[in-house]
Amino acid sequence: MSQPKLQEKSREFPAVEISGMNRALAADIRKRSGTQFQRCFQCQTCANGCPFVQAMDYPPNVIMRMLQYGMEQEVLRCSTIWICVGCHTCSSQCPMGIDIAAVMDSLRLKAVEAGAPIAKPNILDFHEEVLRSLERYGRAHKLSIMWRYKMQTGRWFSDLDVGLKMLARRKLELRPSRVKNIGEITELFKCYWRESK
Amino acid sequence: MSRRPYLNFSYFPGCSMATTATEANESIKKAAKVLGFNLMELEDWNCCGSSSAQTMCKNLSLGMAARNLSLAPPGWPLVAMCPRCLHYLRSAQECLRASPEAHHALEDHWGRPIPLDLEIVHFMEVLVRHGTDRLKKNLKRSLQGVKFVPYYGCTLFRPPRMQKEKYFQGEMENLLKMLGAEPAPDAYAYRCCGSFLSATDPEVVTPLVNEIIDSAVAARANCIVTACAMCQLNLEIRCTSKVRLPVFHFSEVLALALGAEDYEEWWPRHIVDPRPLLEELKLVA
């Protein structure tokens, strides 16, 4: 192949067009997360470091790429955003300084707001049970969270041994620890509550 | 360093320390008392909001954490032990600093000031800043023979927001070395414990926890010391490895070295019984 001529440096390259590109989503997530995910150049450091990548349908770098392409359905419906616990391994290792965990955070919220199908409904159920406990007591009461979570998911016998062990070691308090001025807490919940259930 | 005999702090225990990990709460109070730190529990504190509020609603997450800030007495640094609580409390303060409207709205709503200069610190930082002399002076049981993995977990210094604040890498080793223990740092000390996936998807968490425990065994540690009560729980309940190690709360080991006598209440709350190790090292009778 012949060498490209140096003086041709200023020539124009054809634009890459991605059909159906949703710029609004990318702009929205950039604003919410406060991080510049368009810098991602697919080095995959995030995917290599993520402890949970095996359980995800797409590795974090693919989420970044899909966001850049505006693939709204895929990013809002994937399991990756729910599996992510926000341990920030990716954010701390990204050579481009992208706070990838903040992007996941924003995508989760967006998915709930947009009413997208949730790839890991059990995780959403769990978060909702935690919030129910916070609304009622102002503090997390693990026993009632797990009880209600089991009712939601019907997985009664999974993990029974661990639950019993925790009860035996008095690690699951029977009575919740409560906030006295609970009115101040319930007021906070007015800003958001999922309508169903 | 202040020469006053007692240093005053307000103390935010958080849900885990107040319930599933009362042994951590008891031991931190005990250690603080010996060291001359007056930890005054924040009156009527509530949950910091945790990952769940953060996931479901930003305003709720801010409100939950900010209410705690509005309850803190002025002038006393607010101390937390749970890294996640610390993270959410600090994040809320940072958010209120950036948004005067939200700040005034919440102050008006509760009729209480929310001081933006309130210092929010981790207990370990209190020790590093004020405690090193006090630690040496009050050492009652040398931790000789304790070979520990300093398990910080993921939150104490990794989130970009936390990196603007004090950095804790290496401090647990420094503090416990002063008390005679020997660190075994060549293990997964910062790997995430699985957090809430331990409740929702335990099959994802078990292999990860096993890797953490196995790495500690390979590093020839005889125990793991955690900075986070949730990590402590996950490392205990999700481990299925054949060789298991006792997992201590940082405050338990600290209080033990400082001469605490009510430890009999703590050990039965562990899934991996630490008593054989402690008896072998002649740390408990």
Short mmCIF file of N, CA, C and O in Angstrom, two decimals, chain B residues 86-132:
data_model
loop_
_atom_site.label_atom_id
_atom_site.label_comp_id
_atom_site.label_asym_id
_atom_site.label_seq_id
_atom_site.Cartn_x
_atom_site.Cartn_y
_atom_site.Cartn_z
N LEU B 86 -21.06 7.24 55.44
CA LEU B 86 -20.14 8.38 55.30
C LEU B 86 -20.26 8.97 53.90
O LEU B 86 -20.36 10.18 53.72
N HIS B 87 -20.27 8.10 52.90
CA HIS B 87 -20.35 8.51 51.50
C HIS B 87 -21.64 9.30 51.25
O HIS B 87 -21.61 10.38 50.67
N TYR B 88 -22.78 8.77 51.70
CA TYR B 88 -24.05 9.44 51.42
C TYR B 88 -24.19 10.74 52.22
O TYR B 88 -24.75 11.72 51.72
N LEU B 89 -23.69 10.76 53.45
CA LEU B 89 -23.76 12.00 54.23
C LEU B 89 -22.91 13.09 53.58
O LEU B 89 -23.34 14.23 53.44
N ARG B 90 -21.72 12.70 53.15
CA ARG B 90 -20.84 13.68 52.50
C ARG B 90 -21.40 14.12 51.16
O ARG B 90 -21.32 15.30 50.80
N SER B 91 -21.96 13.17 50.42
CA SER B 91 -22.53 13.52 49.11
C SER B 91 -23.65 14.53 49.28
O SER B 91 -23.78 15.47 48.50
N ALA B 92 -24.49 14.32 50.32
CA ALA B 92 -25.61 15.22 50.55
C ALA B 92 -25.08 16.62 50.86
O ALA B 92 -25.58 17.62 50.34
N GLN B 93 -24.05 16.68 51.69
CA GLN B 93 -23.51 17.98 52.04
C GLN B 93 -22.95 18.69 50.79
O GLN B 93 -23.19 19.88 50.58
N GLU B 94 -22.27 17.92 49.97
CA GLU B 94 -21.71 18.48 48.76
C GLU B 94 -22.82 18.99 47.84
O GLU B 94 -22.73 20.07 47.24
N CYS B 95 -23.90 18.21 47.76
CA CYS B 95 -25.03 18.58 46.92
C CYS B 95 -25.68 19.88 47.44
O CYS B 95 -26.05 20.75 46.65
N LEU B 96 -25.80 20.00 48.77
CA LEU B 96 -26.41 21.21 49.34
C LEU B 96 -25.51 22.43 49.14
O LEU B 96 -25.99 23.54 48.96
N ARG B 97 -24.21 22.19 49.18
CA ARG B 97 -23.28 23.30 48.92
C ARG B 97 -23.46 23.82 47.50
O ARG B 97 -23.42 25.02 47.25
N ALA B 98 -23.68 22.88 46.58
CA ALA B 98 -23.79 23.26 45.17
C ALA B 98 -25.17 23.85 44.86
O ALA B 98 -25.34 24.50 43.84
N SER B 99 -26.15 23.57 45.72
CA SER B 99 -27.50 24.03 45.41
C SER B 99 -28.10 24.80 46.60
O SER B 99 -28.79 24.22 47.44
N PRO B 100 -27.85 26.11 46.67
CA PRO B 100 -28.37 26.90 47.78
C PRO B 100 -29.90 26.83 47.89
O PRO B 100 -30.44 26.88 48.99
N GLU B 101 -30.58 26.66 46.74
CA GLU B 101 -32.04 26.56 46.80
C GLU B 101 -32.48 25.35 47.60
O GLU B 101 -33.33 25.45 48.48
N ALA B 102 -31.91 24.20 47.25
CA ALA B 102 -32.27 22.97 47.96
C ALA B 102 -31.91 23.12 49.44
O ALA B 102 -32.66 22.70 50.33
N HIS B 103 -30.78 23.75 49.71
CA HIS B 103 -30.33 23.94 51.08
C HIS B 103 -31.35 24.76 51.88
O HIS B 103 -31.79 24.34 52.96
N HIS B 104 -31.75 25.92 51.32
CA HIS B 104 -32.70 26.77 52.04
C HIS B 104 -34.06 26.10 52.16
O HIS B 104 -34.72 26.21 53.19
N ALA B 105 -34.46 25.40 51.11
CA ALA B 105 -35.77 24.74 51.15
C ALA B 105 -35.82 23.73 52.29
O ALA B 105 -36.79 23.70 53.06
N LEU B 106 -34.76 22.94 52.44
CA LEU B 106 -34.77 21.93 53.50
C LEU B 106 -34.66 22.59 54.89
O LEU B 106 -35.31 22.16 55.84
N GLU B 107 -33.85 23.63 54.99
CA GLU B 107 -33.74 24.34 56.28
C GLU B 107 -35.09 24.91 56.70
O GLU B 107 -35.51 24.78 57.84
N ASP B 108 -35.78 25.54 55.73
CA ASP B 108 -37.10 26.11 56.04
C ASP B 108 -38.08 25.02 56.42
O ASP B 108 -38.87 25.16 57.34
N HIS B 109 -38.01 23.92 55.67
CA HIS B 109 -38.95 22.82 55.89
C HIS B 109 -38.85 22.27 57.31
O HIS B 109 -39.85 22.04 57.97
N TRP B 110 -37.63 22.07 57.77
CA TRP B 110 -37.46 21.48 59.10
C TRP B 110 -37.33 22.55 60.20
O TRP B 110 -37.35 22.21 61.38
N GLY B 111 -37.12 23.78 59.79
CA GLY B 111 -36.93 24.82 60.79
C GLY B 111 -35.64 24.64 61.58
O GLY B 111 -35.56 25.02 62.75
N ARG B 112 -34.66 24.01 60.94
CA ARG B 112 -33.36 23.81 61.62
C ARG B 112 -32.26 24.18 60.64
O ARG B 112 -32.40 23.94 59.44
N PRO B 113 -31.17 24.74 61.15
CA PRO B 113 -30.07 25.03 60.23
C PRO B 113 -29.37 23.74 59.79
O PRO B 113 -29.32 22.77 60.56
N ILE B 114 -28.90 23.72 58.57
CA ILE B 114 -28.06 22.60 58.12
C ILE B 114 -26.69 23.20 57.81
O ILE B 114 -26.46 23.73 56.73
N PRO B 115 -25.78 23.13 58.78
CA PRO B 115 -24.49 23.79 58.57
C PRO B 115 -23.70 23.11 57.47
O PRO B 115 -23.51 21.89 57.48
N LEU B 116 -23.25 23.90 56.50
CA LEU B 116 -22.52 23.32 55.37
C LEU B 116 -21.05 23.09 55.70
O LEU B 116 -20.34 22.44 54.94
N ASP B 117 -20.61 23.64 56.84
CA ASP B 117 -19.21 23.43 57.21
C ASP B 117 -19.07 22.32 58.25
O ASP B 117 -17.99 22.12 58.80
N LEU B 118 -20.17 21.62 58.51
CA LEU B 118 -20.10 20.51 59.47
C LEU B 118 -19.07 19.50 58.96
O LEU B 118 -19.11 19.07 57.81
N GLU B 119 -18.15 19.13 59.83
CA GLU B 119 -17.13 18.19 59.42
C GLU B 119 -17.67 16.77 59.54
O GLU B 119 -18.19 16.39 60.60
N ILE B 120 -17.59 15.99 58.46
CA ILE B 120 -18.09 14.61 58.49
C ILE B 120 -16.88 13.70 58.33
O ILE B 120 -16.22 13.72 57.29
N VAL B 121 -16.59 12.93 59.36
CA VAL B 121 -15.35 12.15 59.33
C VAL B 121 -15.59 10.68 59.63
O VAL B 121 -16.59 10.30 60.25
N HIS B 122 -14.67 9.87 59.16
CA HIS B 122 -14.73 8.44 59.48
C HIS B 122 -14.01 8.23 60.81
O HIS B 122 -13.06 8.95 61.14
N PHE B 123 -14.47 7.22 61.56
CA PHE B 123 -13.87 6.96 62.87
C PHE B 123 -12.36 6.74 62.77
O PHE B 123 -11.59 7.16 63.64
N MET B 124 -11.95 6.11 61.68
CA MET B 124 -10.52 5.83 61.54
C MET B 124 -9.70 7.12 61.44
O MET B 124 -8.58 7.19 61.91
N GLU B 125 -10.32 8.12 60.83
CA GLU B 125 -9.64 9.41 60.71
C GLU B 125 -9.49 10.08 62.07
O GLU B 125 -8.48 10.74 62.35
N VAL B 126 -10.50 9.90 62.92
CA VAL B 126 -10.42 10.44 64.28
C VAL B 126 -9.21 9.82 64.98
O VAL B 126 -8.44 10.51 65.65
N LEU B 127 -9.05 8.51 64.78
CA LEU B 127 -7.92 7.82 65.41
C LEU B 127 -6.59 8.34 64.88
O LEU B 127 -5.66 8.61 65.64
N VAL B 128 -6.51 8.48 63.56
CA VAL B 128 -5.25 8.92 62.96
C VAL B 128 -4.91 10.33 63.44
O VAL B 128 -3.76 10.64 63.74
N ARG B 129 -5.95 11.18 63.53
CA ARG B 129 -5.72 12.57 63.86
C ARG B 129 -5.42 12.79 65.35
O ARG B 129 -4.55 13.55 65.71
N HIS B 130 -6.19 12.12 66.20
CA HIS B 130 -6.07 12.42 67.64
C HIS B 130 -5.61 11.24 68.47
O HIS B 130 -5.37 11.38 69.66
N GLY B 131 -5.57 10.06 67.85
CA GLY B 131 -5.52 8.88 68.70
C GLY B 131 -4.21 8.16 68.83
O GLY B 131 -4.08 7.27 69.67
N THR B 132 -3.19 8.52 68.03
CA THR B 132 -2.03 7.64 68.04
C THR B 132 -1.33 7.60 69.41
O THR B 132 -0.99 6.52 69.88
#
